[in-house]
Amino acid sequence: MAENTPARTIAAGYDTEGAALELGTVLVDGTPDPEAKVRIPLAMLNRHGLVAGATGTGKTKTLQALAGQLSDNGVPVLLADVKGDLSGLARAGESNAKLEQRAADTGDDWTPTAYPTQFLSLGDGGIAVPVRATLTQFGPILLSKVLGLNATQESTLGLIFHWADQRQLPLLDTKDLRAVIQHLTSDEGKADLKGIGGVSSATAGVILRALVNLEAQGGDTFFGEPEFDPADLMTVVDGKGTVTLLELAERAANPTLFSTFLMWLLAELYEELPEAGDLDRPKLVFFFDEAHLLFADASKAFLERIEQTVKLIRSKGVGVFFCTQLPTDIPNEVLSQLGARVQHALRAFTPDDQKALNRTVKTYPKSDVYDLESALTSLGTGEAIVTVLSETGAPTPVAWTRLRAPRSMMAAIGDDAVREEARKSPLQAKYGEMVDRDSAYERLTGRMTEAAGEEPAAPGQPAPEQAPPPAPQQEDEGGFISKVGAFLQSPTGRQLTNTVTREVTRSLFGTRRRR
């Protein structure tokens, strides 16, 4: 092609002097120009992005290619491996005729590459290293999303967490929360809540039933200790960013849990990381696959906090890509924050599909080269309509792009191979065994057995070093607070008290901030 062709003109908008990811090459009238490159500046990746398209259009391979290039540039990546087919990132790909043709079309010097990969599962029972979060750290807003609670029930759950925080009763797992709810619906518990509200038996019943359903789906093995440290996502091995894959096949029955867990990780990173300003490349890139699950039936408070987190996390050097079938799955307030768009083919088989197509077209800059409505329904597998932010922060021209192929293996490595990788991981020693230490359940049951003149049951694990007893609470005319204070001053109470008894503050999502 000559220098003045539309493809070269479009590609000029993607020129960059700094480091960049190369997505592929521009197509005009179905012809790719290997010299007309489409790039995303690494410095713009903390402005977030979107990968969208119908099933079977190549989204997964796009994620794999992006993750591989980020790793090559020393940027750690987290992906939710919903179907298990991203595990091939741990193995080098094998050349074939189709790959050679794709490399020629995209001007790619294709080299088979494996990436440093670590595999995680939500709780016990998965094929990878189990990761967990305590309920105290997870917070009431995110837990309400997992449990499917309405706004009123979410408010009640927030009150329950607040009461447990004030009484220094750690909520580590689901049995802790059940014990607190059962106490607060007793006569003694109702007296404790005077002046700050109450927990109705009906609402408590809804929350308890939702907890039972969560436990039946294995969610109880996710909440507990040792709690996952998000810093373990941000490692670099031999100059390559670590690719962390959250294996989710065994949690297919509860997709809301994994999408909300990713949001928890993002909120934790926001709280922990220092302000970074404008970096030449992000510290970490998150990929939220099946993003529609995060927003479906979400409360107003939950959506507001997602929007706020997405806006603020970029200042910490973290980029977020939402991956879904339709851009309309993403609320406008969040969609407006996504500077890079990689849109695979859409279908328009129904009136609703047509409406979604029309809305999608309006989110892209106008093009003098393409009829976008026609283009979005005509894209081939491994092709996408792309616009990103240039190095100056301006939107680039819309480019019909033939995307680069991943350099890693484009198939699953199998469950046995994932188990072996997890067994060898240094994270296995850190997170492999669940710990059940002194918390709200033991303290409340211990108080009751103490009152009955019996020895309290020992917690599931030896308690850490003893901490000083908490400061005396306000007078409550001989009610529960005074009894708990007297109990904690007793020898048995001192034994049960541990390092968890510390000030609790809560962040954007109501999660407890680490100390």
Short mmCIF file of C-alpha atoms in Angstrom, two decimals:
data_model
loop_
_atom_site.label_atom_id
_atom_site.label_comp_id
_atom_site.label_asym_id
_atom_site.label_seq_id
_atom_site.Cartn_x
_atom_site.Cartn_y
_atom_site.Cartn_z
CA MET A 1 0.00 0.00 0.00
CA ALA A 2 1.14 3.55 -0.65
CA GLU A 3 1.83 5.99 2.16
CA ASN A 4 -1.32 8.03 1.53
CA THR A 5 -3.79 5.12 1.83
CA PRO A 6 -6.58 5.33 4.44
CA ALA A 7 -4.88 2.52 6.41
CA ARG A 8 -1.65 4.48 6.78
CA THR A 9 -3.60 7.66 7.59
CA ILE A 10 -5.49 5.87 10.38
CA ALA A 11 -2.30 4.23 11.69
CA ALA A 12 -0.61 7.63 11.98
CA GLY A 13 -2.93 8.35 14.90
CA TYR A 14 -1.43 5.35 16.73
CA ASP A 15 2.22 6.35 16.37
CA THR A 16 3.97 6.48 19.72
CA GLU A 17 7.48 7.27 20.87
CA GLY A 18 7.15 5.42 24.18
CA ALA A 19 6.60 1.73 24.90
CA ALA A 20 3.33 0.36 23.55
CA LEU A 21 1.33 -2.83 23.04
CA GLU A 22 0.89 -3.70 19.38
CA LEU A 23 -2.66 -4.89 18.79
CA GLY A 24 -2.42 -5.57 15.07
CA THR A 25 -2.76 -3.84 11.71
CA VAL A 26 -5.39 -1.70 10.02
CA LEU A 27 -7.78 -3.19 7.45
CA VAL A 28 -9.52 -1.19 4.74
CA ASP A 29 -11.85 -3.05 2.36
CA GLY A 30 -10.70 -6.31 3.91
CA THR A 31 -7.00 -5.77 3.15
CA PRO A 32 -4.49 -5.56 6.03
CA ASP A 33 -1.42 -3.35 5.77
CA PRO A 34 1.42 -4.86 7.86
CA GLU A 35 3.00 -1.39 8.10
CA ALA A 36 -0.16 0.27 9.45
CA LYS A 37 0.18 -0.68 13.12
CA VAL A 38 -2.42 -0.19 15.86
CA ARG A 39 -0.84 0.41 19.28
CA ILE A 40 -1.85 1.16 22.86
CA PRO A 41 0.70 3.33 24.69
CA LEU A 42 1.65 1.64 27.97
CA ALA A 43 1.46 5.02 29.67
CA MET A 44 -2.28 5.17 28.83
CA LEU A 45 -3.23 1.74 30.18
CA ASN A 46 -4.12 3.12 33.59
CA ARG A 47 -6.91 5.00 31.77
CA HIS A 48 -8.62 1.60 31.60
CA GLY A 49 -10.29 -0.22 28.74
CA LEU A 50 -13.00 -2.47 27.34
CA VAL A 51 -12.85 -5.74 25.40
CA ALA A 52 -16.30 -6.66 24.09
CA GLY A 53 -17.94 -8.90 21.52
CA ALA A 54 -20.29 -11.80 20.96
CA THR A 55 -19.39 -15.38 21.87
CA GLY A 56 -16.89 -16.95 19.49
CA THR A 57 -15.51 -13.70 18.06
CA GLY A 58 -12.03 -13.99 19.62
CA LYS A 59 -12.24 -12.08 22.93
CA THR A 60 -10.37 -14.77 24.86
CA LYS A 61 -7.47 -14.75 22.41
CA THR A 62 -7.36 -10.96 22.61
CA LEU A 63 -7.09 -11.17 26.39
CA GLN A 64 -4.34 -13.77 26.05
CA ALA A 65 -2.37 -11.64 23.58
CA LEU A 66 -2.73 -8.50 25.71
CA ALA A 67 -1.67 -10.38 28.87
CA GLY A 68 1.38 -11.81 27.09
CA GLN A 69 2.56 -8.45 25.80
CA LEU A 70 2.05 -6.83 29.19
CA SER A 71 4.13 -9.57 30.80
CA ASP A 72 6.84 -9.06 28.19
CA ASN A 73 6.91 -5.40 29.25
CA GLY A 74 7.33 -6.28 32.92
CA VAL A 75 3.70 -5.53 33.88
CA PRO A 76 1.93 -8.09 36.14
CA VAL A 77 -1.56 -9.12 35.05
CA LEU A 78 -4.62 -10.69 36.71
CA LEU A 79 -7.22 -12.55 34.65
CA ALA A 80 -10.29 -14.55 35.67
CA ASP A 81 -9.99 -17.83 33.76
CA VAL A 82 -13.71 -18.56 33.55
CA LYS A 83 -13.51 -21.51 31.16
CA GLY A 84 -9.97 -22.67 31.89
CA ASP A 85 -8.65 -21.91 28.41
CA LEU A 86 -6.26 -19.11 29.47
CA SER A 87 -3.97 -21.56 31.26
CA GLY A 88 -2.02 -21.90 28.01
CA LEU A 89 -0.22 -18.67 28.97
CA ALA A 90 2.08 -20.89 31.01
CA ARG A 91 3.28 -22.74 27.88
CA ALA A 92 4.89 -21.58 24.65
CA GLY A 93 2.72 -21.74 21.52
CA GLU A 94 3.42 -23.86 18.45
CA SER A 95 3.61 -22.44 14.96
CA ASN A 96 1.27 -23.56 12.17
CA ALA A 97 0.12 -22.28 8.79
CA LYS A 98 -2.68 -20.12 10.24
CA LEU A 99 -0.34 -18.50 12.75
CA GLU A 100 2.22 -17.80 10.06
CA GLN A 101 -0.43 -16.11 7.91
CA ARG A 102 -1.70 -14.08 10.86
CA ALA A 103 1.87 -13.00 11.67
CA ALA A 104 2.37 -11.89 8.06
CA ASP A 105 -0.91 -9.93 8.08
CA THR A 106 -0.07 -8.17 11.33
CA GLY A 107 3.65 -7.59 10.77
CA ASP A 108 4.46 -9.69 13.82
CA ASP A 109 7.81 -11.38 14.31
CA TRP A 110 5.97 -14.24 16.04
CA THR A 111 8.07 -16.12 18.59
CA PRO A 112 6.66 -18.90 20.84
CA THR A 113 6.69 -17.63 24.42
CA ALA A 114 5.69 -18.95 27.86
CA TYR A 115 5.00 -16.56 30.72
CA PRO A 116 5.52 -16.83 34.50
CA THR A 117 2.06 -17.89 35.64
CA GLN A 118 0.49 -18.53 39.04
CA PHE A 119 -2.89 -20.23 39.46
CA LEU A 120 -5.43 -19.39 42.16
CA SER A 121 -8.84 -20.82 43.12
CA LEU A 122 -11.55 -19.32 45.32
CA GLY A 123 -11.35 -21.25 48.58
CA ASP A 124 -10.81 -24.97 49.03
CA GLY A 125 -11.87 -27.61 46.53
CA GLY A 126 -10.34 -25.99 43.45
CA ILE A 127 -7.43 -27.11 41.32
CA ALA A 128 -5.10 -24.25 42.26
CA VAL A 129 -3.78 -22.36 45.30
CA PRO A 130 -6.79 -21.46 47.49
CA VAL A 131 -7.32 -17.77 48.17
CA ARG A 132 -9.55 -16.40 50.90
CA ALA A 133 -10.78 -13.18 52.44
CA THR A 134 -12.20 -12.61 55.90
CA LEU A 135 -15.72 -11.27 56.16
CA THR A 136 -14.37 -8.36 58.25
CA GLN A 137 -12.03 -7.41 55.42
CA PHE A 138 -14.58 -8.09 52.66
CA GLY A 139 -17.12 -5.72 54.20
CA PRO A 140 -20.92 -5.49 54.14
CA ILE A 141 -21.40 -3.86 50.73
CA LEU A 142 -19.49 -6.48 48.75
CA LEU A 143 -20.96 -9.30 50.84
CA SER A 144 -24.47 -7.97 50.15
CA LYS A 145 -23.72 -8.25 46.45
CA VAL A 146 -22.61 -11.87 46.86
CA LEU A 147 -25.67 -12.73 48.95
CA GLY A 148 -28.10 -10.96 46.60
CA LEU A 149 -29.51 -8.66 49.28
CA ASN A 150 -31.70 -5.64 48.57
CA ALA A 151 -30.91 -2.13 49.79
CA THR A 152 -32.76 -2.55 53.11
CA GLN A 153 -31.07 -5.86 53.83
CA GLU A 154 -27.70 -4.36 52.84
CA SER A 155 -28.26 -1.54 55.35
CA THR A 156 -29.04 -4.08 58.07
CA LEU A 157 -25.91 -6.07 57.24
CA GLY A 158 -23.92 -2.85 57.53
CA LEU A 159 -25.36 -2.33 61.01
CA ILE A 160 -24.36 -5.88 61.98
CA PHE A 161 -20.79 -5.29 60.80
CA HIS A 162 -20.70 -1.95 62.63
CA TRP A 163 -21.82 -3.59 65.88
CA ALA A 164 -19.22 -6.37 65.52
CA ASP A 165 -16.52 -3.78 64.78
CA GLN A 166 -17.42 -1.76 67.88
CA ARG A 167 -17.42 -4.87 70.09
CA GLN A 168 -14.12 -6.03 68.53
CA LEU A 169 -15.67 -9.32 67.41
CA PRO A 170 -13.76 -10.39 64.28
CA LEU A 171 -15.98 -11.75 61.49
CA LEU A 172 -13.57 -14.15 59.81
CA ASP A 173 -15.88 -16.79 58.33
CA THR A 174 -19.58 -17.49 57.85
CA LYS A 175 -20.06 -19.15 61.23
CA ASP A 176 -18.90 -15.90 62.88
CA LEU A 177 -21.55 -13.90 61.04
CA ARG A 178 -24.26 -16.45 61.87
CA ALA A 179 -23.31 -16.30 65.56
CA VAL A 180 -23.52 -12.49 65.62
CA ILE A 181 -26.87 -12.42 63.78
CA GLN A 182 -28.33 -15.01 66.11
CA HIS A 183 -27.15 -13.02 69.12
CA LEU A 184 -28.56 -9.73 67.81
CA THR A 185 -32.00 -11.27 67.29
CA SER A 186 -32.05 -12.63 70.85
CA ASP A 187 -33.55 -10.62 73.72
CA GLU A 188 -30.11 -9.72 75.02
CA GLY A 189 -28.90 -8.72 71.55
CA LYS A 190 -31.88 -6.47 70.90
CA ALA A 191 -31.02 -4.53 74.05
CA ASP A 192 -27.48 -4.04 72.74
CA LEU A 193 -28.77 -2.25 69.65
CA LYS A 194 -30.91 0.30 71.41
CA GLY A 195 -30.15 3.76 70.06
CA ILE A 196 -28.59 2.63 66.77
CA GLY A 197 -31.39 0.61 65.20
CA GLY A 198 -32.34 -3.02 65.21
CA VAL A 199 -32.26 -6.26 63.26
CA SER A 200 -35.70 -7.60 62.42
CA SER A 201 -36.26 -11.34 62.57
CA ALA A 202 -37.47 -11.32 58.96
CA THR A 203 -34.35 -9.57 57.63
CA ALA A 204 -32.10 -11.74 59.76
CA GLY A 205 -33.84 -14.80 58.32
CA VAL A 206 -33.19 -13.62 54.76
CA ILE A 207 -29.49 -13.05 55.47
CA LEU A 208 -29.12 -16.40 57.22
CA ARG A 209 -30.82 -18.27 54.37
CA ALA A 210 -28.55 -16.52 51.88
CA LEU A 211 -25.55 -17.60 53.95
CA VAL A 212 -26.78 -21.19 53.90
CA ASN A 213 -27.09 -21.05 50.11
CA LEU A 214 -23.59 -19.60 49.84
CA GLU A 215 -22.20 -22.37 52.03
CA ALA A 216 -23.99 -25.00 49.94
CA GLN A 217 -22.13 -23.65 46.88
CA GLY A 218 -18.78 -23.87 48.68
CA GLY A 219 -18.57 -20.17 49.41
CA ASP A 220 -17.88 -20.83 53.08
CA THR A 221 -14.41 -22.16 52.16
CA PHE A 222 -13.58 -18.79 50.58
CA PHE A 223 -14.27 -16.73 53.69
CA GLY A 224 -11.59 -17.27 56.30
CA GLU A 225 -7.85 -17.16 56.83
CA PRO A 226 -5.07 -16.89 55.81
CA GLU A 227 -6.32 -13.88 53.89
CA PHE A 228 -4.92 -13.20 50.43
CA ASP A 229 -2.48 -10.31 50.19
CA PRO A 230 -2.98 -8.39 46.91
CA ALA A 231 0.75 -7.60 46.92
CA ASP A 232 1.27 -11.20 45.75
CA LEU A 233 -0.19 -10.17 42.39
CA MET A 234 2.55 -7.64 41.73
CA THR A 235 5.62 -9.77 41.11
CA VAL A 236 8.11 -9.80 38.25
CA VAL A 237 10.17 -12.87 37.26
CA ASP A 238 13.27 -12.45 35.08
CA GLY A 239 11.92 -9.15 33.78
CA LYS A 240 8.48 -10.55 32.90
CA GLY A 241 5.36 -9.57 34.79
CA THR A 242 3.67 -12.48 36.55
CA VAL A 243 0.36 -13.60 35.02
CA THR A 244 -2.11 -14.56 37.77
CA LEU A 245 -5.01 -16.73 36.63
CA LEU A 246 -8.05 -17.14 38.85
CA GLU A 247 -9.33 -20.60 37.90
CA LEU A 248 -13.11 -20.51 38.16
CA ALA A 249 -14.54 -23.66 36.59
CA GLU A 250 -15.30 -25.10 40.05
CA ARG A 251 -17.12 -21.88 41.04
CA ALA A 252 -19.34 -21.74 37.96
CA ALA A 253 -22.41 -22.09 40.19
CA ASN A 254 -21.65 -18.78 41.88
CA PRO A 255 -20.21 -16.38 39.29
CA THR A 256 -21.17 -13.36 41.38
CA LEU A 257 -18.68 -14.43 44.05
CA PHE A 258 -15.69 -14.34 41.73
CA SER A 259 -16.63 -11.03 40.10
CA THR A 260 -17.14 -9.46 43.52
CA PHE A 261 -13.86 -10.97 44.75
CA LEU A 262 -12.07 -9.18 41.90
CA MET A 263 -13.71 -5.93 42.96
CA TRP A 264 -12.53 -6.56 46.52
CA LEU A 265 -8.96 -7.04 45.29
CA LEU A 266 -9.18 -3.79 43.35
CA ALA A 267 -10.51 -1.92 46.38
CA GLU A 268 -7.72 -3.41 48.53
CA LEU A 269 -5.09 -2.28 46.03
CA TYR A 270 -6.54 1.22 46.07
CA GLU A 271 -6.29 1.34 49.86
CA GLU A 272 -2.78 -0.12 50.01
CA LEU A 273 -0.87 1.40 47.10
CA PRO A 274 0.72 4.86 47.31
CA GLU A 275 -0.13 7.62 44.86
CA ALA A 276 1.92 7.06 41.71
CA GLY A 277 1.12 9.97 39.38
CA ASP A 278 1.75 9.52 35.65
CA LEU A 279 3.85 6.40 35.07
CA ASP A 280 5.43 5.21 31.83
CA ARG A 281 3.66 1.85 32.39
CA PRO A 282 1.12 0.55 34.91
CA LYS A 283 2.08 -1.39 38.03
CA LEU A 284 -0.68 -3.95 37.39
CA VAL A 285 -3.49 -4.55 34.91
CA PHE A 286 -6.78 -6.17 35.95
CA PHE A 287 -9.03 -7.95 33.45
CA PHE A 288 -12.64 -8.27 34.63
CA ASP A 289 -14.02 -11.08 32.47
CA GLU A 290 -17.81 -11.59 32.44
CA ALA A 291 -18.09 -8.00 33.71
CA HIS A 292 -21.88 -7.96 33.33
CA LEU A 293 -22.05 -10.19 36.43
CA LEU A 294 -20.49 -7.42 38.48
CA PHE A 295 -23.16 -4.90 37.55
CA ALA A 296 -26.27 -7.10 37.29
CA ASP A 297 -28.80 -6.33 40.05
CA ALA A 298 -26.21 -4.19 41.86
CA SER A 299 -27.38 -1.73 44.48
CA LYS A 300 -26.97 2.01 43.97
CA ALA A 301 -24.31 2.11 46.70
CA PHE A 302 -22.37 -0.70 45.03
CA LEU A 303 -22.44 0.97 41.60
CA GLU A 304 -21.37 4.31 43.06
CA ARG A 305 -18.38 2.70 44.70
CA ILE A 306 -17.35 0.88 41.53
CA GLU A 307 -17.47 4.17 39.65
CA GLN A 308 -15.43 5.89 42.36
CA THR A 309 -12.85 3.10 42.54
CA VAL A 310 -12.37 3.03 38.75
CA LYS A 311 -11.86 6.80 38.75
CA LEU A 312 -9.38 6.79 41.60
CA ILE A 313 -7.38 3.59 41.04
CA ARG A 314 -5.59 5.03 38.00
CA SER A 315 -3.69 7.39 40.30
CA LYS A 316 -2.23 4.28 41.99
CA GLY A 317 -0.85 2.96 38.70
CA VAL A 318 -3.43 0.20 38.15
CA GLY A 319 -5.25 -0.33 34.86
CA VAL A 320 -8.62 -2.09 34.57
CA PHE A 321 -10.10 -3.76 31.48
CA PHE A 322 -13.75 -4.82 31.57
CA CYS A 323 -14.57 -7.78 29.31
CA THR A 324 -18.13 -8.54 28.29
CA GLN A 325 -20.38 -9.21 25.30
CA LEU A 326 -21.96 -5.77 24.98
CA PRO A 327 -20.65 -2.33 25.95
CA THR A 328 -24.17 -1.63 27.20
CA ASP A 329 -23.50 -4.17 29.99
CA ILE A 330 -21.32 -1.47 31.58
CA PRO A 331 -23.01 1.51 33.29
CA ASN A 332 -22.42 4.79 31.46
CA GLU A 333 -20.59 6.29 34.45
CA VAL A 334 -18.02 3.49 34.25
CA LEU A 335 -17.99 3.20 30.45
CA SER A 336 -17.03 6.86 30.18
CA GLN A 337 -13.82 6.08 32.11
CA LEU A 338 -12.62 3.43 29.62
CA GLY A 339 -10.12 5.01 27.23
CA ALA A 340 -9.21 1.91 25.18
CA ARG A 341 -11.93 0.02 23.28
CA VAL A 342 -11.42 -3.30 21.51
CA GLN A 343 -14.82 -4.21 20.07
CA HIS A 344 -15.22 -7.63 18.43
CA ALA A 345 -18.23 -8.51 16.28
CA LEU A 346 -21.75 -7.90 17.53
CA ARG A 347 -24.92 -9.69 16.47
CA ALA A 348 -28.15 -7.93 15.54
CA PHE A 349 -30.67 -10.76 15.35
CA THR A 350 -33.37 -9.16 17.52
CA PRO A 351 -34.77 -5.65 18.10
CA ASP A 352 -32.90 -5.51 21.42
CA ASP A 353 -29.68 -6.49 19.63
CA GLN A 354 -30.25 -3.67 17.14
CA LYS A 355 -30.77 -1.15 19.94
CA ALA A 356 -27.57 -2.30 21.62
CA LEU A 357 -25.73 -2.00 18.30
CA ASN A 358 -26.97 1.55 17.77
CA ARG A 359 -25.92 2.53 21.29
CA THR A 360 -22.50 0.96 20.81
CA VAL A 361 -21.88 2.91 17.58
CA LYS A 362 -22.56 6.16 19.45
CA THR A 363 -19.76 5.44 21.93
CA TYR A 364 -17.10 5.56 19.15
CA PRO A 365 -15.60 8.58 17.37
CA LYS A 366 -17.13 9.23 13.95
CA SER A 367 -15.30 7.64 11.03
CA ASP A 368 -14.97 8.83 7.44
CA VAL A 369 -13.57 5.43 6.44
CA TYR A 370 -15.99 2.90 7.95
CA ASP A 371 -19.75 2.51 8.28
CA LEU A 372 -19.49 1.45 11.91
CA GLU A 373 -22.94 -0.12 12.17
CA SER A 374 -22.14 -2.35 9.22
CA ALA A 375 -18.55 -2.96 10.33
CA LEU A 376 -19.50 -4.13 13.82
CA THR A 377 -21.67 -6.90 12.38
CA SER A 378 -19.15 -7.87 9.67
CA LEU A 379 -15.96 -8.34 11.68
CA GLY A 380 -14.25 -11.68 11.26
CA THR A 381 -12.91 -13.83 14.09
CA GLY A 382 -9.79 -12.18 15.48
CA GLU A 383 -10.77 -8.76 14.13
CA ALA A 384 -12.01 -5.78 16.09
CA ILE A 385 -12.94 -2.12 15.88
CA VAL A 386 -10.35 -0.30 17.99
CA THR A 387 -9.91 3.16 19.42
CA VAL A 388 -7.51 4.04 22.24
CA LEU A 389 -6.00 7.12 23.82
CA SER A 390 -2.87 8.49 22.19
CA GLU A 391 0.16 9.56 24.23
CA THR A 392 -1.41 13.01 24.51
CA GLY A 393 -4.66 11.54 25.86
CA ALA A 394 -6.70 12.19 22.68
CA PRO A 395 -8.92 9.44 21.18
CA THR A 396 -7.34 7.80 18.13
CA PRO A 397 -9.24 7.23 14.86
CA VAL A 398 -11.46 4.16 14.66
CA ALA A 399 -9.44 1.31 13.15
CA TRP A 400 -10.79 -1.97 11.78
CA THR A 401 -7.95 -4.12 13.09
CA ARG A 402 -6.67 -7.61 12.37
CA LEU A 403 -5.37 -8.58 15.79
CA ARG A 404 -2.09 -10.25 16.61
CA ALA A 405 -2.14 -13.88 17.68
CA PRO A 406 -0.99 -14.84 21.19
CA ARG A 407 2.54 -16.22 21.43
CA SER A 408 1.61 -18.66 24.16
CA MET A 409 -0.28 -21.93 23.81
CA MET A 410 -3.86 -21.26 22.63
CA ALA A 411 -5.45 -24.14 24.55
CA ALA A 412 -5.86 -25.28 28.13
CA ILE A 413 -2.94 -27.13 29.69
CA GLY A 414 -5.32 -29.40 31.64
CA ASP A 415 -6.31 -29.70 35.30
CA ASP A 416 -3.43 -32.01 36.22
CA ALA A 417 -0.88 -29.54 34.88
CA VAL A 418 -2.55 -26.67 36.77
CA ARG A 419 -2.46 -28.72 40.00
CA GLU A 420 1.23 -29.39 39.50
CA GLU A 421 1.97 -25.71 38.87
CA ALA A 422 0.01 -24.81 42.02
CA ARG A 423 1.84 -27.44 44.08
CA LYS A 424 5.20 -25.93 43.12
CA SER A 425 4.08 -22.34 43.73
CA PRO A 426 5.52 -20.48 46.76
CA LEU A 427 1.96 -19.30 47.39
CA GLN A 428 0.92 -22.86 48.30
CA ALA A 429 2.91 -22.77 51.54
CA LYS A 430 1.43 -19.37 52.37
CA TYR A 431 -2.25 -20.02 51.60
CA GLY A 432 -2.66 -23.78 51.23
CA GLU A 433 -4.02 -24.61 54.69
CA MET A 434 -7.05 -22.85 56.19
CA VAL A 435 -6.65 -21.45 59.72
CA ASP A 436 -9.58 -21.20 62.15
CA ARG A 437 -8.55 -18.93 65.01
CA ASP A 438 -10.36 -17.12 67.78
CA SER A 439 -13.09 -14.86 66.40
CA ALA A 440 -16.72 -13.80 66.95
CA TYR A 441 -18.08 -17.35 67.07
CA GLU A 442 -15.64 -18.50 69.74
CA ARG A 443 -16.05 -15.33 71.77
CA LEU A 444 -19.83 -15.36 71.79
CA THR A 445 -20.09 -19.08 72.51
CA GLY A 446 -17.32 -18.71 75.09
CA ARG A 447 -19.24 -15.95 76.86
CA MET A 448 -22.34 -18.10 76.99
CA THR A 449 -20.53 -21.14 78.37
CA GLU A 450 -18.72 -18.92 80.88
CA ALA A 451 -22.07 -17.60 82.07
CA ALA A 452 -23.24 -21.20 82.46
CA GLY A 453 -20.17 -22.03 84.53
CA GLU A 454 -18.55 -24.23 81.87
CA GLU A 455 -15.12 -24.03 80.26
CA PRO A 456 -15.34 -22.31 76.86
CA ALA A 457 -14.48 -24.40 73.83
CA ALA A 458 -10.99 -23.91 72.44
CA PRO A 459 -10.79 -22.26 69.01
CA GLY A 460 -9.92 -24.32 65.95
CA GLN A 461 -6.30 -23.17 66.03
CA PRO A 462 -3.94 -21.92 68.79
CA ALA A 463 -4.50 -18.23 69.44
CA PRO A 464 -1.73 -15.78 68.52
CA GLU A 465 0.05 -13.76 71.17
CA GLN A 466 -2.32 -12.19 73.63
CA ALA A 467 -3.20 -8.55 73.19
CA PRO A 468 -4.21 -6.14 75.94
CA PRO A 469 -7.93 -6.16 76.75
CA PRO A 470 -9.97 -3.51 74.94
CA ALA A 471 -10.73 -0.18 76.56
CA PRO A 472 -13.87 -0.19 78.72
CA GLN A 473 -17.06 0.51 76.80
CA GLN A 474 -19.63 3.13 77.79
CA GLU A 475 -22.00 2.29 80.58
CA ASP A 476 -24.94 0.20 79.46
CA GLU A 477 -26.67 -0.39 82.80
CA GLY A 478 -25.40 -3.94 83.30
CA GLY A 479 -26.28 -5.14 79.78
CA PHE A 480 -24.27 -7.15 77.27
CA ILE A 481 -21.44 -4.63 76.91
CA SER A 482 -20.65 -4.72 80.62
CA LYS A 483 -20.78 -8.51 80.67
CA VAL A 484 -18.44 -8.78 77.68
CA GLY A 485 -16.06 -6.29 79.33
CA ALA A 486 -16.02 -8.30 82.56
CA PHE A 487 -15.51 -11.51 80.63
CA LEU A 488 -12.57 -10.11 78.65
CA GLN A 489 -10.94 -9.02 81.92
CA SER A 490 -11.16 -12.59 83.25
CA PRO A 491 -8.30 -15.12 82.71
CA THR A 492 -10.34 -16.96 80.11
CA GLY A 493 -11.18 -13.70 78.36
CA ARG A 494 -7.53 -12.69 78.26
CA GLN A 495 -6.69 -16.04 76.66
CA LEU A 496 -9.31 -15.52 73.96
CA THR A 497 -8.28 -11.92 73.27
CA ASN A 498 -5.67 -11.65 70.49
CA THR A 499 -4.10 -9.32 67.99
CA VAL A 500 -7.30 -8.90 66.02
CA THR A 501 -8.67 -6.62 68.76
CA ARG A 502 -7.63 -3.38 67.15
CA GLU A 503 -9.29 -0.34 65.63
CA VAL A 504 -11.32 -1.03 62.52
CA THR A 505 -11.80 1.59 59.83
CA ARG A 506 -13.67 1.02 56.61
CA SER A 507 -12.97 2.13 53.07
CA LEU A 508 -14.96 2.81 49.89
CA PHE A 509 -16.63 -0.60 49.84
CA GLY A 510 -16.95 -0.92 53.59
CA THR A 511 -13.90 -3.19 53.63
CA ARG A 512 -11.69 -3.02 56.67
CA ARG A 513 -8.43 -1.21 56.03
CA ARG A 514 -5.34 -3.24 56.83
CA ARG A 515 -3.12 -2.19 59.74
#
